[in-house]
mmCIF file of C-alpha atoms and ligand atoms in Angstrom:
data_model
loop_
_atom_site.group_PDB
_atom_site.id
_atom_site.type_symbol
_atom_site.label_atom_id
_atom_site.label_comp_id
_atom_site.label_asym_id
_atom_site.label_seq_id
_atom_site.Cartn_x
_atom_site.Cartn_y
_atom_site.Cartn_z
ATOM 1 C CA MET A 284 -36.450 12.853 2.234
ATOM 2 C CA GLY A 285 -37.559 10.536 4.931
ATOM 3 C CA HIS A 286 -34.354 8.778 6.273
ATOM 4 C CA ALA A 287 -34.193 6.344 8.633
ATOM 5 C CA SER A 288 -30.691 5.501 8.118
ATOM 6 C CA PRO A 289 -28.262 4.792 10.822
ATOM 7 C CA ILE A 290 -25.655 6.727 8.376
ATOM 8 C CA LEU A 291 -27.843 10.235 7.857
ATOM 9 C CA ASP A 292 -28.914 9.984 11.247
ATOM 10 C CA ALA A 293 -25.533 10.770 12.595
ATOM 11 C CA ALA A 294 -24.940 13.594 9.991
ATOM 12 C CA PRO A 295 -28.308 15.442 9.431
ATOM 13 C CA LEU A 296 -28.722 16.918 5.914
ATOM 14 C CA THR A 297 -29.091 19.857 4.771
ATOM 15 C CA LEU A 298 -31.058 20.300 1.757
ATOM 16 C CA PRO A 299 -30.953 23.188 -0.624
ATOM 17 C CA ALA A 300 -33.615 25.486 -1.271
ATOM 18 C CA THR A 301 -33.655 25.294 -5.254
ATOM 19 C CA GLY A 302 -32.427 22.980 -7.499
ATOM 20 C CA GLY A 303 -29.033 22.338 -8.457
ATOM 21 C CA GLU A 304 -27.770 22.730 -12.058
ATOM 22 C CA ARG A 305 -26.553 19.589 -13.795
ATOM 23 C CA LEU A 306 -22.774 18.924 -14.044
ATOM 24 C CA ARG A 307 -21.436 19.875 -16.895
ATOM 25 C CA ASP A 308 -17.834 20.291 -18.078
ATOM 26 C CA GLY A 309 -16.254 22.675 -20.086
ATOM 27 C CA HIS A 310 -16.201 20.168 -22.954
ATOM 28 C CA GLY A 311 -19.779 19.719 -22.961
ATOM 29 C CA ARG A 312 -19.620 16.408 -21.019
ATOM 30 C CA LEU A 313 -22.715 15.815 -19.174
ATOM 31 C CA ILE A 314 -21.305 13.899 -15.820
ATOM 32 C CA THR A 315 -23.472 11.509 -14.385
ATOM 33 C CA ASP A 316 -21.603 8.445 -13.617
ATOM 34 C CA LEU A 317 -19.789 8.413 -10.340
ATOM 35 C CA ARG A 318 -17.401 6.205 -8.925
ATOM 36 C CA LEU A 319 -16.384 5.555 -5.712
ATOM 37 C CA SER A 320 -13.554 3.811 -4.009
ATOM 38 C CA VAL A 321 -15.190 2.878 -0.338
ATOM 39 C CA THR A 322 -11.522 1.692 1.337
ATOM 40 C CA ASP A 323 -7.997 1.331 -0.511
ATOM 41 C CA ARG A 324 -8.035 -1.639 1.204
ATOM 42 C CA CYS A 325 -7.290 -5.013 -0.940
ATOM 43 C CA ASN A 326 -6.950 -8.342 -0.233
ATOM 44 C CA TYR A 327 -5.491 -9.354 -3.735
ATOM 45 C CA ARG A 328 -2.153 -8.175 -4.817
ATOM 46 C CA CYS A 329 -3.155 -8.320 -8.456
ATOM 47 C CA VAL A 330 0.641 -8.443 -10.465
ATOM 48 C CA TYR A 331 -1.202 -5.319 -12.559
ATOM 49 C CA CYS A 332 -2.317 -3.451 -9.716
ATOM 50 C CA ARG A 333 -0.543 -3.811 -6.672
ATOM 51 C CA THR A 334 2.604 -4.242 -5.272
ATOM 52 C CA GLY A 335 3.339 -7.785 -3.606
ATOM 53 C CA ASN A 336 4.376 -5.700 -0.739
ATOM 54 C CA ASP A 337 2.177 -5.202 2.437
ATOM 55 C CA GLY A 338 3.143 -2.142 4.025
ATOM 56 C CA ALA A 339 1.105 0.747 2.241
ATOM 57 C CA GLN A 340 -0.851 2.869 4.611
ATOM 58 C CA PHE A 341 -4.664 3.243 4.190
ATOM 59 C CA SER A 342 -7.466 5.664 4.125
ATOM 60 C CA GLU A 343 -10.929 5.655 4.803
ATOM 61 C CA LEU A 344 -13.215 8.283 5.689
ATOM 62 C CA PRO A 345 -16.530 7.673 8.284
ATOM 63 C CA LEU A 346 -19.446 6.521 5.873
ATOM 64 C CA GLU A 347 -21.465 9.050 6.733
ATOM 65 C CA GLU A 348 -18.983 11.499 4.911
ATOM 66 C CA TYR A 349 -19.052 9.420 1.936
ATOM 67 C CA ALA A 350 -22.841 9.217 2.022
ATOM 68 C CA ARG A 351 -23.366 13.183 2.534
ATOM 69 C CA LEU A 352 -21.273 13.623 -0.759
ATOM 70 C CA LEU A 353 -23.035 11.289 -2.392
ATOM 71 C CA ARG A 354 -25.978 13.294 -1.525
ATOM 72 C CA VAL A 355 -24.495 16.615 -2.829
ATOM 73 C CA PHE A 356 -23.260 14.558 -6.115
ATOM 74 C CA VAL A 357 -27.279 13.563 -7.037
ATOM 75 C CA LEU A 358 -27.982 16.788 -6.569
ATOM 76 C CA LEU A 359 -25.716 17.694 -9.193
ATOM 77 C CA GLY A 360 -27.301 15.234 -11.687
ATOM 78 C CA ILE A 361 -25.371 11.859 -10.857
ATOM 79 C CA GLU A 362 -27.765 9.071 -11.871
ATOM 80 C CA LYS A 363 -25.447 6.124 -11.627
ATOM 81 C CA ILE A 364 -23.158 5.671 -8.507
ATOM 82 C CA ARG A 365 -20.613 2.897 -8.634
ATOM 83 C CA LEU A 366 -18.860 1.681 -5.439
ATOM 84 C CA THR A 367 -15.366 0.435 -6.227
ATOM 85 C CA GLY A 368 -11.639 0.255 -4.389
ATOM 86 C CA GLY A 369 -9.424 -0.986 -3.242
ATOM 87 C CA GLU A 370 -11.669 -3.857 -2.245
ATOM 88 C CA PRO A 371 -15.180 -2.508 -1.280
ATOM 89 C CA LEU A 372 -16.916 -5.759 0.575
ATOM 90 C CA LEU A 373 -13.604 -5.469 3.127
ATOM 91 C CA ARG A 374 -15.637 -2.191 4.372
ATOM 92 C CA ALA A 375 -17.639 -2.504 7.555
ATOM 93 C CA GLY A 376 -21.088 -0.688 6.543
ATOM 94 C CA LEU A 377 -21.130 -1.536 2.839
ATOM 95 C CA LEU A 378 -24.953 -2.483 3.312
ATOM 96 C CA ASP A 379 -26.030 0.581 5.272
ATOM 97 C CA LEU A 380 -24.141 2.424 2.517
ATOM 98 C CA ILE A 381 -26.271 0.802 -0.285
ATOM 99 C CA ARG A 382 -29.051 0.987 1.707
ATOM 100 C CA GLU A 383 -28.851 5.144 2.192
ATOM 101 C CA VAL A 384 -27.756 5.545 -1.585
ATOM 102 C CA ALA A 385 -31.193 3.478 -2.864
ATOM 103 C CA THR A 386 -33.187 6.243 -0.886
ATOM 104 C CA LEU A 387 -31.531 9.156 -2.659
ATOM 105 C CA LYS A 388 -33.504 10.275 -5.482
ATOM 106 C CA SER A 389 -32.325 12.306 -8.646
ATOM 107 C CA LYS A 390 -34.445 15.781 -9.758
ATOM 108 C CA PHE A 391 -33.155 15.333 -13.185
ATOM 109 C CA THR A 392 -34.623 11.721 -14.089
ATOM 110 C CA PRO A 393 -37.178 9.585 -12.573
ATOM 111 C CA GLN A 394 -35.553 6.278 -13.037
ATOM 112 C CA PRO A 395 -33.931 5.036 -9.336
ATOM 113 C CA ILE A 396 -30.254 5.760 -8.982
ATOM 114 C CA ASP A 397 -28.117 2.899 -10.217
ATOM 115 C CA ILE A 398 -25.860 1.506 -7.762
ATOM 116 C CA ALA A 399 -23.029 -0.660 -8.908
ATOM 117 C CA LEU A 400 -20.630 -2.793 -7.392
ATOM 118 C CA THR A 401 -17.240 -3.663 -8.560
ATOM 119 C CA THR A 402 -15.620 -6.338 -6.302
ATOM 120 C CA ASN A 403 -12.703 -9.366 -6.788
ATOM 121 C CA GLY A 404 -15.408 -12.038 -5.628
ATOM 122 C CA HIS A 405 -13.412 -13.367 -2.994
ATOM 123 C CA LEU A 406 -16.205 -12.206 -0.075
ATOM 124 C CA LEU A 407 -18.929 -12.225 -2.391
ATOM 125 C CA ALA A 408 -20.899 -15.489 -1.910
ATOM 126 C CA PRO A 409 -22.219 -15.194 2.001
ATOM 127 C CA MET A 410 -22.474 -11.436 0.949
ATOM 128 C CA ALA A 411 -24.524 -11.719 -2.291
ATOM 129 C CA GLN A 412 -28.243 -11.970 -1.306
ATOM 130 C CA GLY A 413 -27.620 -8.913 1.164
ATOM 131 C CA LEU A 414 -26.272 -6.457 -1.512
ATOM 132 C CA LYS A 415 -29.251 -7.476 -3.448
ATOM 133 C CA ASP A 416 -31.851 -6.866 -0.982
ATOM 134 C CA ALA A 417 -30.224 -3.535 0.322
ATOM 135 C CA GLY A 418 -30.533 -2.023 -3.131
ATOM 136 C CA LEU A 419 -27.721 -2.942 -5.369
ATOM 137 C CA SER A 420 -28.454 -2.697 -8.791
ATOM 138 C CA ARG A 421 -25.729 -4.298 -10.803
ATOM 139 C CA ILE A 422 -22.565 -6.495 -10.059
ATOM 140 C CA THR A 423 -19.049 -6.503 -11.603
ATOM 141 C CA ILE A 424 -16.639 -8.931 -10.740
ATOM 142 C CA SER A 425 -12.472 -9.068 -11.462
ATOM 143 C CA MET A 426 -11.959 -12.456 -13.077
ATOM 144 C CA ASP A 427 -8.495 -12.393 -14.822
ATOM 145 C CA ALA A 428 -8.302 -15.960 -15.676
ATOM 146 C CA VAL A 429 -10.190 -18.882 -16.580
ATOM 147 C CA ASP A 430 -7.773 -21.550 -15.366
ATOM 148 C CA PRO A 431 -7.244 -22.046 -11.936
ATOM 149 C CA GLU A 432 -3.089 -21.601 -11.567
ATOM 150 C CA THR A 433 -2.587 -18.537 -13.827
ATOM 151 C CA PHE A 434 -5.519 -16.921 -11.580
ATOM 152 C CA THR A 435 -3.359 -17.731 -8.667
ATOM 153 C CA ARG A 436 -0.265 -16.142 -10.391
ATOM 154 C CA ILE A 437 -2.322 -12.772 -11.279
ATOM 155 C CA THR A 438 -4.042 -12.441 -7.527
ATOM 156 C CA ARG A 439 -1.267 -13.780 -5.578
ATOM 157 C CA VAL A 440 -3.815 -15.574 -3.476
ATOM 158 C CA PRO A 441 -4.089 -18.969 -2.773
ATOM 159 C CA GLY A 442 -7.659 -20.630 -3.700
ATOM 160 C CA SER A 443 -9.312 -17.735 -4.567
ATOM 161 C CA PHE A 444 -10.224 -18.955 -7.921
ATOM 162 C CA GLU A 445 -12.926 -21.142 -5.988
ATOM 163 C CA ARG A 446 -13.884 -18.177 -3.896
ATOM 164 C CA VAL A 447 -14.448 -16.231 -6.857
ATOM 165 C CA GLN A 448 -16.597 -18.505 -8.790
ATOM 166 C CA ALA A 449 -18.704 -19.339 -5.592
ATOM 167 C CA GLY A 450 -19.051 -15.721 -5.982
ATOM 168 C CA ILE A 451 -20.202 -15.269 -9.256
ATOM 169 C CA ARG A 452 -22.642 -18.483 -8.669
ATOM 170 C CA ALA A 453 -23.996 -16.605 -5.592
ATOM 171 C CA ALA A 454 -24.472 -13.282 -7.322
ATOM 172 C CA GLN A 455 -26.380 -14.745 -10.114
ATOM 173 C CA ALA A 456 -28.874 -17.038 -7.829
ATOM 174 C CA ALA A 457 -29.126 -13.301 -5.802
ATOM 175 C CA GLY A 458 -30.767 -11.701 -8.950
ATOM 176 C CA LEU A 459 -27.549 -9.657 -9.642
ATOM 177 C CA GLY A 460 -27.025 -11.068 -13.107
ATOM 178 C CA PRO A 461 -26.279 -10.708 -16.060
ATOM 179 C CA VAL A 462 -23.074 -10.471 -14.046
ATOM 180 C CA LYS A 463 -20.153 -8.888 -15.639
ATOM 181 C CA ILE A 464 -17.162 -9.943 -15.616
ATOM 182 C CA ASN A 465 -13.844 -8.092 -16.197
ATOM 183 C CA CYS A 466 -10.851 -9.775 -16.958
ATOM 184 C CA VAL A 467 -7.522 -7.159 -17.976
ATOM 185 C CA LEU A 468 -5.045 -9.019 -20.499
ATOM 186 C CA LEU A 469 -1.344 -8.800 -19.791
ATOM 187 C CA ARG A 470 0.830 -10.378 -22.722
ATOM 188 C CA GLY A 471 2.158 -13.314 -21.030
ATOM 189 C CA PHE A 472 0.221 -13.922 -18.169
ATOM 190 C CA ASN A 473 -3.731 -14.474 -19.531
ATOM 191 C CA ASP A 474 -3.410 -13.050 -23.092
ATOM 192 C CA GLY A 475 -3.762 -17.235 -23.720
ATOM 193 C CA GLN A 476 -7.177 -17.501 -22.033
ATOM 194 C CA ILE A 477 -9.308 -15.385 -24.373
ATOM 195 C CA GLU A 478 -10.416 -18.492 -26.387
ATOM 196 C CA ALA A 479 -11.404 -19.961 -22.650
ATOM 197 C CA PHE A 480 -13.446 -16.874 -21.850
ATOM 198 C CA ALA A 481 -15.299 -16.326 -24.479
ATOM 199 C CA GLU A 482 -16.689 -20.398 -23.688
ATOM 200 C CA PHE A 483 -16.610 -19.225 -20.100
ATOM 201 C CA SER A 484 -19.568 -16.325 -21.268
ATOM 202 C CA ARG A 485 -21.419 -18.881 -23.408
ATOM 203 C CA ARG A 486 -21.261 -21.550 -20.317
ATOM 204 C CA GLU A 487 -22.008 -19.159 -17.605
ATOM 205 C CA SER A 488 -24.110 -16.560 -19.101
ATOM 206 C CA VAL A 489 -21.840 -14.018 -18.395
ATOM 207 C CA ILE A 490 -20.999 -10.757 -19.840
ATOM 208 C CA VAL A 491 -17.047 -11.139 -20.162
ATOM 209 C CA ARG A 492 -15.266 -7.472 -20.322
ATOM 210 C CA PHE A 493 -11.862 -7.814 -21.952
ATOM 211 C CA ILE A 494 -10.244 -4.533 -20.637
ATOM 212 C CA GLU A 495 -6.951 -3.369 -21.952
ATOM 213 C CA PHE A 496 -4.234 -2.812 -19.368
ATOM 214 C CA MET A 497 -3.823 0.691 -18.682
ATOM 215 C CA PRO A 498 -0.663 2.506 -17.059
ATOM 216 C CA LEU A 499 -2.229 2.710 -13.599
ATOM 217 C CA GLU A 500 -0.359 -0.302 -11.364
ATOM 218 C CA GLU A 501 1.935 0.666 -8.181
ATOM 219 C CA ASP A 502 4.810 -1.468 -10.010
ATOM 220 C CA ARG A 503 5.085 0.667 -12.780
ATOM 221 C CA THR A 504 5.653 -2.555 -15.393
ATOM 222 C CA TRP A 505 3.268 -1.017 -18.131
ATOM 223 C CA THR A 506 4.860 -0.789 -21.430
ATOM 224 C CA PRO A 507 2.524 -0.269 -24.732
ATOM 225 C CA GLU A 508 3.926 -4.646 -25.635
ATOM 226 C CA THR A 509 2.176 -5.638 -22.586
ATOM 227 C CA VAL A 510 -1.214 -4.355 -23.870
ATOM 228 C CA VAL A 511 -3.336 -6.537 -26.062
ATOM 229 C CA PRO A 512 -5.303 -4.555 -27.879
ATOM 230 C CA LEU A 513 -8.706 -4.807 -29.245
ATOM 231 C CA ALA A 514 -8.127 -5.687 -32.791
ATOM 232 C CA GLU A 515 -6.137 -8.212 -31.537
ATOM 233 C CA ILE A 516 -9.180 -9.468 -29.157
ATOM 234 C CA VAL A 517 -11.517 -9.614 -31.497
ATOM 235 C CA ALA A 518 -9.302 -11.475 -33.875
ATOM 236 C CA ARG A 519 -8.957 -14.033 -31.566
ATOM 237 C CA LEU A 520 -12.641 -14.634 -30.643
ATOM 238 C CA ASN A 521 -13.574 -15.021 -33.951
ATOM 239 C CA ARG A 522 -11.688 -17.688 -34.345
ATOM 240 C CA VAL A 523 -14.409 -19.099 -31.667
ATOM 241 C CA ARG A 524 -17.113 -18.133 -33.332
ATOM 242 C CA PRO A 525 -18.095 -14.974 -35.654
ATOM 243 C CA LEU A 526 -19.051 -12.137 -33.748
ATOM 244 C CA VAL A 527 -21.466 -9.828 -33.919
ATOM 245 C CA ALA A 528 -21.327 -6.427 -32.703
ATOM 246 C CA LEU A 529 -24.357 -5.622 -30.335
ATOM 247 C CA PRO A 530 -25.668 -1.620 -30.213
ATOM 248 C CA ALA A 531 -24.538 0.384 -27.110
ATOM 249 C CA ASN A 532 -26.515 0.608 -24.474
ATOM 250 C CA HIS A 533 -25.730 4.053 -23.665
ATOM 251 C CA PRO A 534 -23.929 6.716 -25.425
ATOM 252 C CA SER A 535 -21.137 6.651 -22.663
ATOM 253 C CA GLU A 536 -20.611 3.159 -22.459
ATOM 254 C CA THR A 537 -17.346 1.845 -22.285
ATOM 255 C CA ALA A 538 -17.274 -1.236 -23.415
ATOM 256 C CA ARG A 539 -17.830 -2.402 -27.268
ATOM 257 C CA ARG A 540 -20.234 -5.213 -26.972
ATOM 258 C CA PHE A 541 -19.993 -8.055 -28.919
ATOM 259 C CA THR A 542 -22.013 -11.805 -29.388
ATOM 260 C CA PHE A 543 -21.495 -14.943 -31.090
ATOM 261 C CA ASP A 544 -23.527 -15.534 -34.433
ATOM 262 C CA ASP A 545 -26.006 -18.375 -32.637
ATOM 263 C CA GLY A 546 -26.545 -15.098 -30.371
ATOM 264 C CA VAL A 547 -25.360 -17.134 -27.339
ATOM 265 C CA GLY A 548 -22.765 -15.074 -25.251
ATOM 266 C CA GLU A 549 -22.297 -12.024 -24.757
ATOM 267 C CA ILE A 550 -18.363 -9.568 -24.617
ATOM 268 C CA GLY A 551 -17.542 -6.041 -24.294
ATOM 269 C CA ILE A 552 -13.996 -5.100 -24.949
ATOM 270 C CA ILE A 553 -13.065 -1.625 -23.030
ATOM 271 C CA ALA A 554 -10.098 -0.129 -24.862
ATOM 272 C CA PRO A 555 -8.612 2.812 -23.603
ATOM 273 C CA VAL A 556 -5.309 2.373 -24.475
ATOM 274 C CA SER A 557 -6.011 1.352 -28.626
ATOM 275 C CA GLN A 558 -9.200 3.334 -29.048
ATOM 276 C CA PRO A 559 -10.113 5.933 -26.417
ATOM 277 C CA PHE A 560 -13.567 6.796 -25.855
ATOM 278 C CA CYS A 561 -12.427 9.916 -23.359
ATOM 279 C CA GLY A 562 -14.828 12.316 -25.704
ATOM 280 C CA HIS A 563 -18.118 10.451 -24.396
ATOM 281 C CA CYS A 564 -16.691 9.921 -20.958
ATOM 282 C CA SER A 565 -19.176 11.039 -18.334
ATOM 283 C CA ARG A 566 -17.072 9.639 -15.230
ATOM 284 C CA VAL A 567 -16.537 11.564 -12.032
ATOM 285 C CA ARG A 568 -14.489 9.674 -9.667
ATOM 286 C CA LEU A 569 -13.846 10.468 -5.558
ATOM 287 C CA THR A 570 -11.249 8.102 -3.743
ATOM 288 C CA SER A 571 -11.223 6.611 -0.923
ATOM 289 C CA ASP A 572 -9.791 10.050 1.434
ATOM 290 C CA GLY A 573 -12.565 11.800 -0.073
ATOM 291 C CA LYS A 574 -10.779 14.107 -3.413
ATOM 292 C CA ILE A 575 -12.440 14.227 -6.795
ATOM 293 C CA ARG A 576 -10.290 12.404 -9.778
ATOM 294 C CA THR A 577 -11.434 13.959 -13.184
ATOM 295 C CA CYS A 578 -9.792 11.352 -14.919
ATOM 296 C CA LEU A 579 -7.945 8.343 -14.214
ATOM 297 C CA PHE A 580 -5.056 9.722 -15.809
ATOM 298 C CA SER A 581 -5.491 13.277 -13.637
ATOM 299 C CA GLN A 582 -2.120 14.666 -12.145
ATOM 300 C CA PHE A 583 -4.024 16.092 -9.249
ATOM 301 C CA ASP A 584 -6.380 15.202 -6.954
ATOM 302 C CA HIS A 585 -9.486 17.965 -5.540
ATOM 303 C CA ASP A 586 -10.039 17.653 -1.613
ATOM 304 C CA LEU A 587 -13.942 17.845 -0.744
ATOM 305 C CA ILE A 588 -13.105 16.307 2.480
ATOM 306 C CA GLY A 589 -11.350 19.514 3.903
ATOM 307 C CA PRO A 590 -13.951 22.126 3.006
ATOM 308 C CA MET A 591 -17.078 19.429 4.155
ATOM 309 C CA ARG A 592 -15.283 18.891 7.475
ATOM 310 C CA ARG A 593 -14.885 22.848 8.190
ATOM 311 C CA GLY A 594 -18.233 23.354 7.892
ATOM 312 C CA ALA A 595 -18.939 24.022 4.130
ATOM 313 C CA SER A 596 -22.704 23.827 3.049
ATOM 314 C CA ASP A 597 -23.887 21.642 0.437
ATOM 315 C CA ALA A 598 -24.503 24.976 -1.604
ATOM 316 C CA GLU A 599 -20.977 25.674 -1.270
ATOM 317 C CA LEU A 600 -19.674 22.170 -1.587
ATOM 318 C CA ARG A 601 -21.973 21.892 -4.757
ATOM 319 C CA LYS A 602 -20.150 24.853 -6.274
ATOM 320 C CA ARG A 603 -16.976 23.267 -5.539
ATOM 321 C CA ILE A 604 -17.521 20.579 -7.341
ATOM 322 C CA GLN A 605 -18.927 22.498 -9.980
ATOM 323 C CA GLY A 606 -15.601 24.019 -10.530
ATOM 324 C CA ILE A 607 -13.860 21.674 -10.812
ATOM 325 C CA ILE A 608 -15.368 19.419 -12.875
ATOM 326 C CA GLU A 609 -15.025 22.480 -14.867
ATOM 327 C CA LYS A 610 -11.556 21.753 -15.495
ATOM 328 C CA LYS A 611 -11.734 18.192 -16.572
ATOM 329 C CA GLU A 612 -9.414 17.115 -18.601
ATOM 330 C CA ALA A 613 -10.903 16.713 -22.687
ATOM 331 C CA ARG A 614 -8.962 13.485 -22.549
ATOM 332 C CA HIS A 615 -5.809 11.045 -21.517
ATOM 333 C CA HIS A 616 -2.854 10.821 -23.314
ATOM 334 C CA ILE A 617 -1.827 7.636 -23.112
ATOM 335 C CA GLY A 618 1.452 6.316 -25.756
ATOM 336 C CA GLU A 619 1.770 9.795 -26.870
ATOM 337 C CA PRO A 620 5.309 11.448 -25.962
ATOM 338 C CA ASP A 621 3.818 13.769 -23.398
ATOM 339 C CA PHE A 622 1.979 10.801 -21.094
ATOM 340 C CA LEU A 623 3.152 11.361 -17.694
ATOM 341 C CA LYS A 624 1.896 8.219 -15.405
ATOM 342 C CA PRO A 625 -0.573 9.797 -13.110
ATOM 343 C CA SER A 626 -0.041 10.608 -9.478
ATOM 344 C CA ARG A 627 -2.107 7.839 -8.065
ATOM 345 C CA SER A 628 -2.350 3.896 -8.602
ATOM 346 C CA MET A 629 -5.326 2.240 -10.050
ATOM 347 C CA VAL A 630 -6.407 0.705 -6.205
ATOM 348 C CA HIS A 631 -5.954 4.204 -4.547
ATOM 349 C CA ILE A 632 -8.757 6.013 -7.065
ATOM 350 C CA GLY A 633 -11.171 3.225 -7.281
ATOM 351 C CA GLY A 634 -11.138 1.428 -10.714
HETATM 352 N N1 SAM B 997 -11.157 -5.254 -6.309
HETATM 353 C C1 SAM B 997 -12.249 -5.048 -6.922
HETATM 354 C C2 SAM B 997 -11.829 -5.574 -7.959
HETATM 355 O O1 SAM B 997 -11.096 -5.938 -7.942
HETATM 356 O O2 SAM B 997 -12.523 -5.650 -8.725
HETATM 357 C C3 SAM B 997 -12.422 -3.289 -7.573
HETATM 358 C C4 SAM B 997 -11.246 -2.548 -7.365
HETATM 359 S S1 SAM B 997 -10.552 -2.532 -9.282
HETATM 360 C C5 SAM B 997 -9.269 -1.253 -8.898
HETATM 361 C C6 SAM B 997 -11.466 -2.143 -10.146
HETATM 362 C C7 SAM B 997 -11.171 -2.899 -11.607
HETATM 363 O O3 SAM B 997 -9.996 -2.322 -12.016
HETATM 364 C C8 SAM B 997 -10.572 -3.844 -11.893
HETATM 365 O O4 SAM B 997 -11.511 -4.824 -12.723
HETATM 366 C C9 SAM B 997 -9.271 -4.095 -11.961
HETATM 367 O O5 SAM B 997 -9.074 -5.357 -12.964
HETATM 368 C C10 SAM B 997 -8.798 -2.963 -12.434
HETATM 369 N N2 SAM B 997 -7.836 -2.658 -12.645
HETATM 370 C C11 SAM B 997 -6.878 -2.733 -11.935
HETATM 371 N N3 SAM B 997 -5.470 -2.378 -12.673
HETATM 372 C C12 SAM B 997 -6.198 -1.648 -13.946
HETATM 373 C C13 SAM B 997 -4.832 -1.363 -14.860
HETATM 374 N N4 SAM B 997 -3.706 -1.070 -14.682
HETATM 375 N N5 SAM B 997 -5.596 -1.434 -15.917
HETATM 376 C C14 SAM B 997 -6.904 -1.708 -16.629
HETATM 377 N N6 SAM B 997 -7.747 -2.221 -15.417
HETATM 378 C C15 SAM B 997 -6.960 -2.415 -14.066
#
């Protein structure tokens, strides 16, 4: 690959002589979707994610190490890469990493690698055009309330609502639309906003995706009662206007898609708690400290950075990744008596 990028010039890569196998887990699921956390720092303190304290230790790898790992994953058939965090826009050099990923090509599909980003949007307005120009395909912006006061109560950062609105507008202007808006519903915090979000989707031409709250928060406040389940969201939206189901874009799509009876607006509902979709899971995660997580709810991480730094070749890394993916969990056990909270919280895993 003819790279002119500062990242790979700093870390020349060895291409395998022969093509690798596609990644498939022990349950026969094809793994095509990688989420990379480029930092576990965040500038928000969302109540459903982080503690209010500032004392945490953070860990990040040099971007060239992420670039090399991404390259190895693409050789294994990864087609979609989502950059996340922590807050990915805090990461210096992010545009270089996106430019780098945009040069990668899959042997298994003629399509370019789909590069997506999940952000809280706080720093987005001045960066949106640069992200698009670097090669970003799609963007998801987290926004947990349409009402500024409720929003600030969740993020615990004054002025955050206006910053995120500016970020959404800038992303649309930069051609990163249709923008997806992620809203984690928390009973007692923002479940009163469901109807307002329906109007927001219709008015602003964004896809609003409601996410059921999962037990991945630092403060360990999750109980089944805090979850607003899919059935309740659907019932509430139907009172705004009748909902019409839309077909899935992809078999492993996490969201159930809907529009309204006039075709205006789009709503997604991601219901890992009340309607798990593990059977179609195509995802694997790489934490900001270079560890594979085969499931959000894993009890263990699998280190890649140690072997890489000790000199493992790309072929050796591919073999290690294949061995780890082979043992991917069949499903999560949220809500079951044997459920164990995962070893890390969302901000440290990468959402
Ligand atoms: N900072 C970025 C952001 O705010 O989008 C990216 C990281 S954040 C961890 C990724 C996504 O995970 C966000 O949409 C966030 O709302 C979601 N999330 C965090 N904790 C969650 C939880 N306990 N249950 C469900 N979703 C959660």
